[in-house]
Amino acid sequence: MSVKIGNIDLGEFPLLLAPMEDVSDPPFRFVCKQNGVDMMYTEFISSEGLIRDAAKSVAKLDIFEYERPIGIQIFGSEIESMREATKIASAAHPDLIDINYGCPVKNVACRGAGASLLQDIDRMVLMTKAVVESTSLPVTVKTRLGWDDNTKNVYEVAERLQDVGIKALTIHGRTRAQMYKGEADWSLIRDIKRNPRIQIPIFGNGDVNSIEKAADWRMEYEVDGIMIGRAAIGYPWIFREIKHFFKTGEYLPEPTISERVEVCRTHFEKSILWKGEKTGIFEMRRHYANYFKGIPDFKEYRMKLVSLESISDIHATLDEINERFQIEMA
């Protein structure tokens, strides 16, 4: 059976790309889309930033036809601001609006936004209702198990947010107190999926970094789909590999050095196109180590890539990497 969010058909068991600040921008989303991801989200966008027309927030509204289906994710602490931001985000014509109730970082959670709302479910419900009422698009939510081990209240959250009209819920299997440490616990996610009151798709998120985990947790935790975040950074092939395994029961060969260089180069070129030369070169630096992770004796090239300042030098270095390591890894 197909998984649907409103009228959006995501196929039988969708793989979603998590919204990640400073990572899931259009260049990164492009290479993930090429590798089979079923749905993506923008980086999370501050409701206050959208209302003030802040350049950084507005730039994050950029979405492209080939990315569909795509959601714009917003966060904020004020209900009225979220209502206004929803209207602005909807005008950019995404396929859905997603609310972030999961971000654990201090400057978000300590300002009453993101995971902070897990401490005040009544307010979370009112905010969600305001967002749902402010758009004709489906509204979804991403959240965590609770604020800490003493307040794992996501079971109640799921019921109450469904009641005010959300169309899907993604749950990261950690509390806010855990941040990104320790192991994600998906057992509560399974409890929610088994709740007969819950009729919307439930997606699991947290620690899915291999084909085996995706396959095992699909069965064990009974989710409707999986959202992948950090494991896709520098390795967009993870979507292709998991889908191939689900379809055939077989493993695809790992990407060759030529494939790594080619996808890294595509990401780099898109980064320049979207951000301009200076910012594109600078912001791409955080990705090189991930694209070539596990390749022996790569440090020298990594250091070189993060120091180069011209497009032609970076292309030449990628060519050199391709030639040298193709021979060494043959």
mmCIF file of C-alpha atoms in Angstrom:
data_model
loop_
_atom_site.group_PDB
_atom_site.id
_atom_site.type_symbol
_atom_site.label_atom_id
_atom_site.label_comp_id
_atom_site.label_asym_id
_atom_site.label_seq_id
_atom_site.Cartn_x
_atom_site.Cartn_y
_atom_site.Cartn_z
ATOM 1 C CA MET A 1 0.000 0.000 0.000
ATOM 2 C CA SER A 2 1.163 3.494 -0.830
ATOM 3 C CA VAL A 3 1.965 5.974 1.929
ATOM 4 C CA LYS A 4 0.101 9.251 1.442
ATOM 5 C CA ILE A 5 0.448 12.688 3.008
ATOM 6 C CA GLY A 6 -2.745 14.417 1.945
ATOM 7 C CA ASN A 7 -2.745 13.873 -1.838
ATOM 8 C CA ILE A 8 1.021 13.286 -2.037
ATOM 9 C CA ASP A 9 1.698 9.658 -2.943
ATOM 10 C CA LEU A 10 5.114 8.603 -1.608
ATOM 11 C CA GLY A 11 5.053 4.965 -2.727
ATOM 12 C CA GLU A 12 5.177 1.872 -0.572
ATOM 13 C CA PHE A 13 7.925 2.636 1.976
ATOM 14 C CA PRO A 14 9.348 6.129 1.457
ATOM 15 C CA LEU A 15 12.836 7.261 2.380
ATOM 16 C CA LEU A 16 12.917 10.899 3.461
ATOM 17 C CA LEU A 17 15.837 13.305 3.683
ATOM 18 C CA ALA A 18 15.909 15.060 7.068
ATOM 19 C CA PRO A 19 16.011 18.833 7.171
ATOM 20 C CA MET A 20 19.504 19.724 8.410
ATOM 21 C CA GLU A 21 20.712 23.241 9.110
ATOM 22 C CA ASP A 22 23.632 24.259 6.877
ATOM 23 C CA VAL A 23 23.418 20.921 5.049
ATOM 24 C CA SER A 24 20.126 20.294 3.242
ATOM 25 C CA ASP A 25 20.344 23.227 0.863
ATOM 26 C CA PRO A 26 19.453 22.909 -2.869
ATOM 27 C CA PRO A 27 22.929 21.639 -3.976
ATOM 28 C CA PHE A 28 22.858 18.821 -1.400
ATOM 29 C CA ARG A 29 19.221 18.042 -2.138
ATOM 30 C CA PHE A 30 20.088 17.749 -5.853
ATOM 31 C CA VAL A 31 22.547 14.877 -5.324
ATOM 32 C CA CYS A 32 20.162 13.129 -2.903
ATOM 33 C CA LYS A 33 17.329 13.383 -5.428
ATOM 34 C CA GLN A 34 19.593 11.861 -8.083
ATOM 35 C CA ASN A 35 20.079 8.914 -5.741
ATOM 36 C CA GLY A 36 16.439 8.114 -5.194
ATOM 37 C CA VAL A 37 15.220 9.930 -2.067
ATOM 38 C CA ASP A 38 11.390 10.005 -2.031
ATOM 39 C CA MET A 39 10.812 13.269 -0.205
ATOM 40 C CA MET A 40 12.965 16.152 1.004
ATOM 41 C CA TYR A 41 12.691 19.237 3.191
ATOM 42 C CA THR A 42 14.385 22.614 3.207
ATOM 43 C CA GLU A 43 16.705 23.570 6.031
ATOM 44 C CA PHE A 44 14.568 24.777 8.912
ATOM 45 C CA ILE A 45 13.497 28.405 8.563
ATOM 46 C CA SER A 46 12.882 30.862 11.387
ATOM 47 C CA SER A 47 9.346 32.234 11.398
ATOM 48 C CA GLU A 48 10.663 35.561 12.737
ATOM 49 C CA GLY A 49 13.249 35.664 9.945
ATOM 50 C CA LEU A 50 10.563 35.147 7.301
ATOM 51 C CA ILE A 51 8.345 37.865 8.722
ATOM 52 C CA ARG A 52 11.256 40.320 8.891
ATOM 53 C CA ASP A 53 12.216 39.349 5.324
ATOM 54 C CA ALA A 54 15.701 38.403 6.523
ATOM 55 C CA ALA A 55 17.818 37.479 3.503
ATOM 56 C CA LYS A 56 19.113 34.183 4.948
ATOM 57 C CA SER A 57 15.606 32.974 5.815
ATOM 58 C CA VAL A 58 14.093 34.028 2.489
ATOM 59 C CA ALA A 59 16.900 32.302 0.520
ATOM 60 C CA LYS A 60 15.939 29.014 2.173
ATOM 61 C CA LEU A 61 12.523 29.207 0.480
ATOM 62 C CA ASP A 62 14.196 28.418 -2.876
ATOM 63 C CA ILE A 63 12.756 25.182 -4.174
ATOM 64 C CA PHE A 64 12.899 23.659 -7.651
ATOM 65 C CA GLU A 65 10.448 21.592 -9.701
ATOM 66 C CA TYR A 66 12.743 18.541 -9.882
ATOM 67 C CA GLU A 67 12.824 18.389 -6.059
ATOM 68 C CA ARG A 68 9.150 17.563 -5.658
ATOM 69 C CA PRO A 69 7.660 16.415 -3.418
ATOM 70 C CA ILE A 70 9.359 18.858 -1.042
ATOM 71 C CA GLY A 71 8.349 20.424 2.265
ATOM 72 C CA ILE A 72 9.346 23.765 3.733
ATOM 73 C CA GLN A 73 10.155 23.394 7.426
ATOM 74 C CA ILE A 74 9.522 26.311 9.788
ATOM 75 C CA PHE A 75 10.113 26.868 13.499
ATOM 76 C CA GLY A 76 9.303 29.562 16.011
ATOM 77 C CA SER A 77 8.115 30.365 19.511
ATOM 78 C CA GLU A 78 5.222 32.747 18.803
ATOM 79 C CA ILE A 79 1.904 31.472 17.498
ATOM 80 C CA GLU A 80 1.136 34.616 15.487
ATOM 81 C CA SER A 81 4.582 34.595 13.891
ATOM 82 C CA MET A 82 4.132 30.944 12.905
ATOM 83 C CA ARG A 83 0.742 31.789 11.388
ATOM 84 C CA GLU A 84 2.297 34.572 9.272
ATOM 85 C CA ALA A 85 5.339 32.488 8.349
ATOM 86 C CA THR A 86 3.056 29.680 7.158
ATOM 87 C CA LYS A 87 1.396 32.057 4.686
ATOM 88 C CA ILE A 88 4.780 33.274 3.400
ATOM 89 C CA ALA A 89 6.129 29.711 3.081
ATOM 90 C CA SER A 90 2.945 28.521 1.343
ATOM 91 C CA ALA A 91 3.379 31.258 -1.266
ATOM 92 C CA ALA A 92 6.665 29.601 -2.318
ATOM 93 C CA HIS A 93 4.543 26.623 -3.479
ATOM 94 C CA PRO A 94 6.053 23.676 -1.622
ATOM 95 C CA ASP A 95 4.088 20.414 -1.445
ATOM 96 C CA LEU A 96 3.684 20.667 2.319
ATOM 97 C CA ILE A 97 4.593 22.689 5.401
ATOM 98 C CA ASP A 98 6.531 20.958 8.188
ATOM 99 C CA ILE A 99 6.831 22.252 11.751
ATOM 100 C CA ASN A 100 10.047 21.672 13.675
ATOM 101 C CA TYR A 101 9.344 20.614 17.267
ATOM 102 C CA GLY A 102 12.555 18.634 17.508
ATOM 103 C CA CYS A 103 15.591 20.910 17.192
ATOM 104 C CA PRO A 104 17.570 20.525 20.438
ATOM 105 C CA VAL A 105 20.205 23.245 19.996
ATOM 106 C CA LYS A 106 20.367 25.949 22.646
ATOM 107 C CA ASN A 107 19.675 29.046 20.592
ATOM 108 C CA VAL A 108 16.461 27.420 19.299
ATOM 109 C CA ALA A 109 15.200 25.354 22.245
ATOM 110 C CA CYS A 110 16.069 27.947 24.877
ATOM 111 C CA ARG A 111 14.108 30.587 23.008
ATOM 112 C CA GLY A 112 10.890 28.614 23.243
ATOM 113 C CA ALA A 113 11.048 27.035 19.769
ATOM 114 C CA GLY A 114 11.956 23.599 18.388
ATOM 115 C CA ALA A 115 12.076 20.873 21.039
ATOM 116 C CA SER A 116 11.201 23.426 23.723
ATOM 117 C CA LEU A 117 7.518 23.038 22.821
ATOM 118 C CA LEU A 118 7.669 19.466 24.175
ATOM 119 C CA GLN A 119 7.530 21.108 27.609
ATOM 120 C CA ASP A 120 4.188 22.760 26.811
ATOM 121 C CA ILE A 121 1.974 20.470 24.758
ATOM 122 C CA ASP A 122 -1.064 22.742 25.057
ATOM 123 C CA ARG A 123 0.906 25.529 23.379
ATOM 124 C CA MET A 124 2.267 23.106 20.782
ATOM 125 C CA VAL A 125 -1.299 22.079 19.928
ATOM 126 C CA LEU A 126 -2.448 25.704 19.612
ATOM 127 C CA MET A 127 0.543 26.562 17.423
ATOM 128 C CA THR A 128 -0.034 23.529 15.195
ATOM 129 C CA LYS A 129 -3.729 24.373 14.836
ATOM 130 C CA ALA A 130 -2.808 27.939 13.797
ATOM 131 C CA VAL A 131 -0.419 26.625 11.127
ATOM 132 C CA VAL A 132 -2.959 24.101 9.796
ATOM 133 C CA GLU A 133 -5.600 26.822 9.560
ATOM 134 C CA SER A 134 -3.226 29.191 7.727
ATOM 135 C CA THR A 135 -2.578 27.028 4.684
ATOM 136 C CA SER A 136 -4.352 24.785 2.211
ATOM 137 C CA LEU A 137 -1.240 22.567 2.057
ATOM 138 C CA PRO A 138 -0.800 19.424 4.177
ATOM 139 C CA VAL A 139 0.983 20.157 7.474
ATOM 140 C CA THR A 140 3.394 17.647 9.016
ATOM 141 C CA VAL A 141 5.497 17.691 12.184
ATOM 142 C CA LYS A 142 8.947 16.502 13.199
ATOM 143 C CA THR A 143 9.596 16.040 16.901
ATOM 144 C CA ARG A 144 11.380 13.949 19.555
ATOM 145 C CA LEU A 145 10.327 11.474 22.250
ATOM 146 C CA GLY A 146 10.085 14.236 24.852
ATOM 147 C CA TRP A 147 12.141 16.862 26.651
ATOM 148 C CA ASP A 148 14.002 14.354 28.849
ATOM 149 C CA ASP A 149 13.655 10.827 30.237
ATOM 150 C CA ASN A 150 10.972 11.941 32.697
ATOM 151 C CA THR A 151 8.766 13.527 30.043
ATOM 152 C CA LYS A 152 8.570 11.143 27.088
ATOM 153 C CA ASN A 153 5.207 12.502 26.006
ATOM 154 C CA VAL A 154 5.260 11.897 22.252
ATOM 155 C CA TYR A 155 2.406 9.360 22.478
ATOM 156 C CA GLU A 156 0.087 12.140 23.672
ATOM 157 C CA VAL A 157 1.648 14.584 21.201
ATOM 158 C CA ALA A 158 0.853 12.242 18.282
ATOM 159 C CA GLU A 159 -2.828 11.933 19.207
ATOM 160 C CA ARG A 160 -3.376 15.612 19.908
ATOM 161 C CA LEU A 161 -1.557 16.871 16.806
ATOM 162 C CA GLN A 162 -3.462 14.426 14.615
ATOM 163 C CA ASP A 163 -6.677 15.776 16.155
ATOM 164 C CA VAL A 164 -5.852 19.328 15.004
ATOM 165 C CA GLY A 165 -5.123 18.209 11.470
ATOM 166 C CA ILE A 166 -1.500 17.202 10.824
ATOM 167 C CA LYS A 167 -1.102 14.697 7.996
ATOM 168 C CA ALA A 168 2.109 12.883 9.073
ATOM 169 C CA LEU A 169 4.503 12.758 12.017
ATOM 170 C CA THR A 170 8.248 12.100 12.036
ATOM 171 C CA ILE A 171 9.728 11.090 15.379
ATOM 172 C CA HIS A 172 13.428 11.227 16.214
ATOM 173 C CA GLY A 173 14.079 8.451 18.727
ATOM 174 C CA ARG A 174 15.852 10.646 21.302
ATOM 175 C CA THR A 175 14.810 13.196 23.906
ATOM 176 C CA ARG A 176 15.962 16.799 23.766
ATOM 177 C CA ALA A 177 18.257 16.124 26.739
ATOM 178 C CA GLN A 178 20.075 13.449 24.711
ATOM 179 C CA MET A 179 20.804 15.882 21.858
ATOM 180 C CA TYR A 180 22.475 13.525 19.336
ATOM 181 C CA LYS A 181 24.224 11.331 21.921
ATOM 182 C CA GLY A 182 23.498 7.763 22.977
ATOM 183 C CA GLU A 183 21.383 5.404 20.929
ATOM 184 C CA ALA A 184 18.048 6.309 19.390
ATOM 185 C CA ASP A 185 15.152 4.361 20.929
ATOM 186 C CA TRP A 186 12.438 3.532 18.411
ATOM 187 C CA SER A 187 10.226 1.455 20.753
ATOM 188 C CA LEU A 188 7.951 4.407 21.543
ATOM 189 C CA ILE A 189 7.651 5.099 17.828
ATOM 190 C CA ARG A 190 6.339 1.542 17.397
ATOM 191 C CA ASP A 191 3.855 2.057 20.269
ATOM 192 C CA ILE A 192 2.481 5.119 18.466
ATOM 193 C CA LYS A 193 2.250 3.240 15.173
ATOM 194 C CA ARG A 194 0.272 0.504 16.969
ATOM 195 C CA ASN A 195 -2.116 2.997 18.579
ATOM 196 C CA PRO A 196 -5.488 2.324 16.876
ATOM 197 C CA ARG A 197 -6.334 6.040 17.116
ATOM 198 C CA ILE A 198 -3.411 7.012 14.882
ATOM 199 C CA GLN A 199 -4.399 7.111 11.219
ATOM 200 C CA ILE A 200 -1.577 9.287 9.805
ATOM 201 C CA PRO A 201 1.813 8.029 8.524
ATOM 202 C CA ILE A 202 4.490 7.714 11.208
ATOM 203 C CA PHE A 203 8.117 8.029 10.098
ATOM 204 C CA GLY A 204 11.109 6.996 12.213
ATOM 205 C CA ASN A 205 14.326 9.005 12.420
ATOM 206 C CA GLY A 206 17.631 8.580 14.248
ATOM 207 C CA ASP A 207 20.679 6.360 13.739
ATOM 208 C CA VAL A 208 19.686 4.764 10.419
ATOM 209 C CA ASN A 209 23.126 4.591 8.835
ATOM 210 C CA SER A 210 23.138 1.259 7.009
ATOM 211 C CA ILE A 211 21.056 -0.988 4.778
ATOM 212 C CA GLU A 212 20.811 -3.551 7.576
ATOM 213 C CA LYS A 213 19.378 -1.078 10.078
ATOM 214 C CA ALA A 214 16.863 0.230 7.550
ATOM 215 C CA ALA A 215 15.681 -3.300 6.741
ATOM 216 C CA ASP A 216 15.627 -4.533 10.353
ATOM 217 C CA TRP A 217 13.964 -1.442 11.802
ATOM 218 C CA ARG A 218 11.359 -1.343 9.030
ATOM 219 C CA MET A 219 10.158 -4.738 10.275
ATOM 220 C CA GLU A 220 10.825 -4.337 13.990
ATOM 221 C CA TYR A 221 9.302 -0.896 14.502
ATOM 222 C CA GLU A 222 6.507 -1.061 11.887
ATOM 223 C CA VAL A 223 7.010 2.539 10.686
ATOM 224 C CA ASP A 224 5.559 3.816 7.399
ATOM 225 C CA GLY A 225 8.917 5.136 6.223
ATOM 226 C CA ILE A 226 12.347 6.225 7.392
ATOM 227 C CA MET A 227 13.916 9.677 7.538
ATOM 228 C CA ILE A 228 17.684 9.749 7.087
ATOM 229 C CA GLY A 229 19.860 12.708 8.062
ATOM 230 C CA ARG A 230 23.518 12.531 9.013
ATOM 231 C CA ALA A 231 24.178 9.226 7.210
ATOM 232 C CA ALA A 232 23.398 10.910 3.867
ATOM 233 C CA ILE A 233 26.016 13.656 4.313
ATOM 234 C CA GLY A 234 28.736 12.827 1.797
ATOM 235 C CA TYR A 235 26.948 9.546 1.065
ATOM 236 C CA PRO A 236 23.731 10.260 -0.886
ATOM 237 C CA TRP A 237 24.013 6.722 -2.297
ATOM 238 C CA ILE A 238 22.448 5.441 0.937
ATOM 239 C CA PHE A 239 18.956 6.017 -0.513
ATOM 240 C CA ARG A 240 19.734 4.119 -3.708
ATOM 241 C CA GLU A 241 21.358 1.266 -1.807
ATOM 242 C CA ILE A 242 18.493 0.815 0.686
ATOM 243 C CA LYS A 243 15.854 0.926 -2.068
ATOM 244 C CA HIS A 244 17.738 -1.615 -4.156
ATOM 245 C CA PHE A 245 18.005 -3.947 -1.167
ATOM 246 C CA PHE A 246 14.283 -3.631 -0.371
ATOM 247 C CA LYS A 247 13.439 -4.449 -3.987
ATOM 248 C CA THR A 248 15.888 -7.282 -4.653
ATOM 249 C CA GLY A 249 17.382 -8.425 -1.327
ATOM 250 C CA GLU A 250 20.793 -7.722 -2.859
ATOM 251 C CA TYR A 251 23.537 -5.238 -2.037
ATOM 252 C CA LEU A 252 24.681 -2.739 -4.645
ATOM 253 C CA PRO A 253 28.448 -2.357 -4.952
ATOM 254 C CA GLU A 254 29.810 0.654 -3.069
ATOM 255 C CA PRO A 255 30.379 3.773 -5.171
ATOM 256 C CA THR A 256 33.697 3.740 -7.015
ATOM 257 C CA ILE A 257 36.212 6.534 -6.609
ATOM 258 C CA SER A 258 35.003 7.892 -9.988
ATOM 259 C CA GLU A 259 31.407 8.004 -8.705
ATOM 260 C CA ARG A 260 32.508 9.724 -5.505
ATOM 261 C CA VAL A 261 34.405 12.353 -7.473
ATOM 262 C CA GLU A 262 31.550 12.814 -9.944
ATOM 263 C CA VAL A 263 28.874 13.344 -7.261
ATOM 264 C CA CYS A 264 31.171 15.564 -5.192
ATOM 265 C CA ARG A 265 31.845 17.619 -8.338
ATOM 266 C CA THR A 266 28.118 17.911 -9.113
ATOM 267 C CA HIS A 267 27.473 19.073 -5.536
ATOM 268 C CA PHE A 268 30.300 21.600 -5.870
ATOM 269 C CA GLU A 269 29.035 22.943 -9.225
ATOM 270 C CA LYS A 270 25.490 23.323 -7.889
ATOM 271 C CA SER A 271 26.886 25.073 -4.817
ATOM 272 C CA ILE A 272 28.661 27.650 -7.021
ATOM 273 C CA LEU A 273 25.543 28.126 -9.151
ATOM 274 C CA TRP A 274 23.229 28.677 -6.202
ATOM 275 C CA LYS A 275 25.479 30.595 -3.803
ATOM 276 C CA GLY A 276 28.005 32.313 -6.040
ATOM 277 C CA GLU A 277 31.720 31.536 -6.298
ATOM 278 C CA LYS A 278 33.011 32.752 -2.930
ATOM 279 C CA THR A 279 30.278 31.338 -0.686
ATOM 280 C CA GLY A 280 29.900 28.213 -2.819
ATOM 281 C CA ILE A 281 33.596 27.340 -2.440
ATOM 282 C CA PHE A 282 33.614 28.120 1.273
ATOM 283 C CA GLU A 283 30.463 26.197 2.179
ATOM 284 C CA MET A 284 31.442 23.149 0.132
ATOM 285 C CA ARG A 285 34.474 22.642 2.387
ATOM 286 C CA ARG A 286 32.400 20.941 5.066
ATOM 287 C CA HIS A 287 31.497 18.138 2.629
ATOM 288 C CA TYR A 288 34.812 16.916 1.180
ATOM 289 C CA ALA A 289 35.864 14.712 4.109
ATOM 290 C CA ASN A 290 32.506 12.923 3.988
ATOM 291 C CA TYR A 291 32.598 12.225 0.250
ATOM 292 C CA PHE A 292 35.975 10.529 0.570
ATOM 293 C CA LYS A 293 35.588 8.964 4.011
ATOM 294 C CA GLY A 294 37.433 5.682 4.459
ATOM 295 C CA ILE A 295 39.870 6.227 1.596
ATOM 296 C CA PRO A 296 43.393 5.545 2.885
ATOM 297 C CA ASP A 297 45.983 8.349 2.821
ATOM 298 C CA PHE A 298 43.438 10.973 1.809
ATOM 299 C CA LYS A 299 44.360 13.598 4.398
ATOM 300 C CA GLU A 300 46.702 15.512 2.110
ATOM 301 C CA TYR A 301 43.925 15.966 -0.458
ATOM 302 C CA ARG A 302 41.368 16.902 2.158
ATOM 303 C CA MET A 303 43.664 19.626 3.496
ATOM 304 C CA LYS A 304 44.237 20.845 -0.041
ATOM 305 C CA LEU A 305 40.536 20.940 -0.971
ATOM 306 C CA VAL A 306 39.583 22.983 2.090
ATOM 307 C CA SER A 307 42.263 25.578 1.353
ATOM 308 C CA LEU A 308 41.783 26.093 -2.395
ATOM 309 C CA GLU A 309 40.050 29.288 -3.478
ATOM 310 C CA SER A 310 39.518 28.926 -7.219
ATOM 311 C CA ILE A 311 37.007 26.818 -9.118
ATOM 312 C CA SER A 312 39.602 25.582 -11.630
ATOM 313 C CA ASP A 313 42.015 24.473 -8.872
ATOM 314 C CA ILE A 314 39.264 22.483 -7.151
ATOM 315 C CA HIS A 315 38.284 20.794 -10.428
ATOM 316 C CA ALA A 316 41.942 19.978 -11.122
ATOM 317 C CA THR A 317 42.348 18.477 -7.632
ATOM 318 C CA LEU A 318 39.219 16.347 -8.068
ATOM 319 C CA ASP A 319 40.662 15.097 -11.386
ATOM 320 C CA GLU A 320 43.920 14.260 -9.623
ATOM 321 C CA ILE A 321 42.066 12.370 -6.846
ATOM 322 C CA ASN A 322 40.182 10.394 -9.483
ATOM 323 C CA GLU A 323 43.346 9.404 -11.347
ATOM 324 C CA ARG A 324 45.475 8.574 -8.326
ATOM 325 C CA PHE A 325 42.966 6.585 -6.295
ATOM 326 C CA GLN A 326 41.484 4.775 -9.259
ATOM 327 C CA ILE A 327 44.903 3.197 -9.772
ATOM 328 C CA GLU A 328 45.556 2.612 -6.062
ATOM 329 C CA MET A 329 42.132 1.109 -5.350
ATOM 330 C CA ALA A 330 41.923 -0.982 -8.505
#
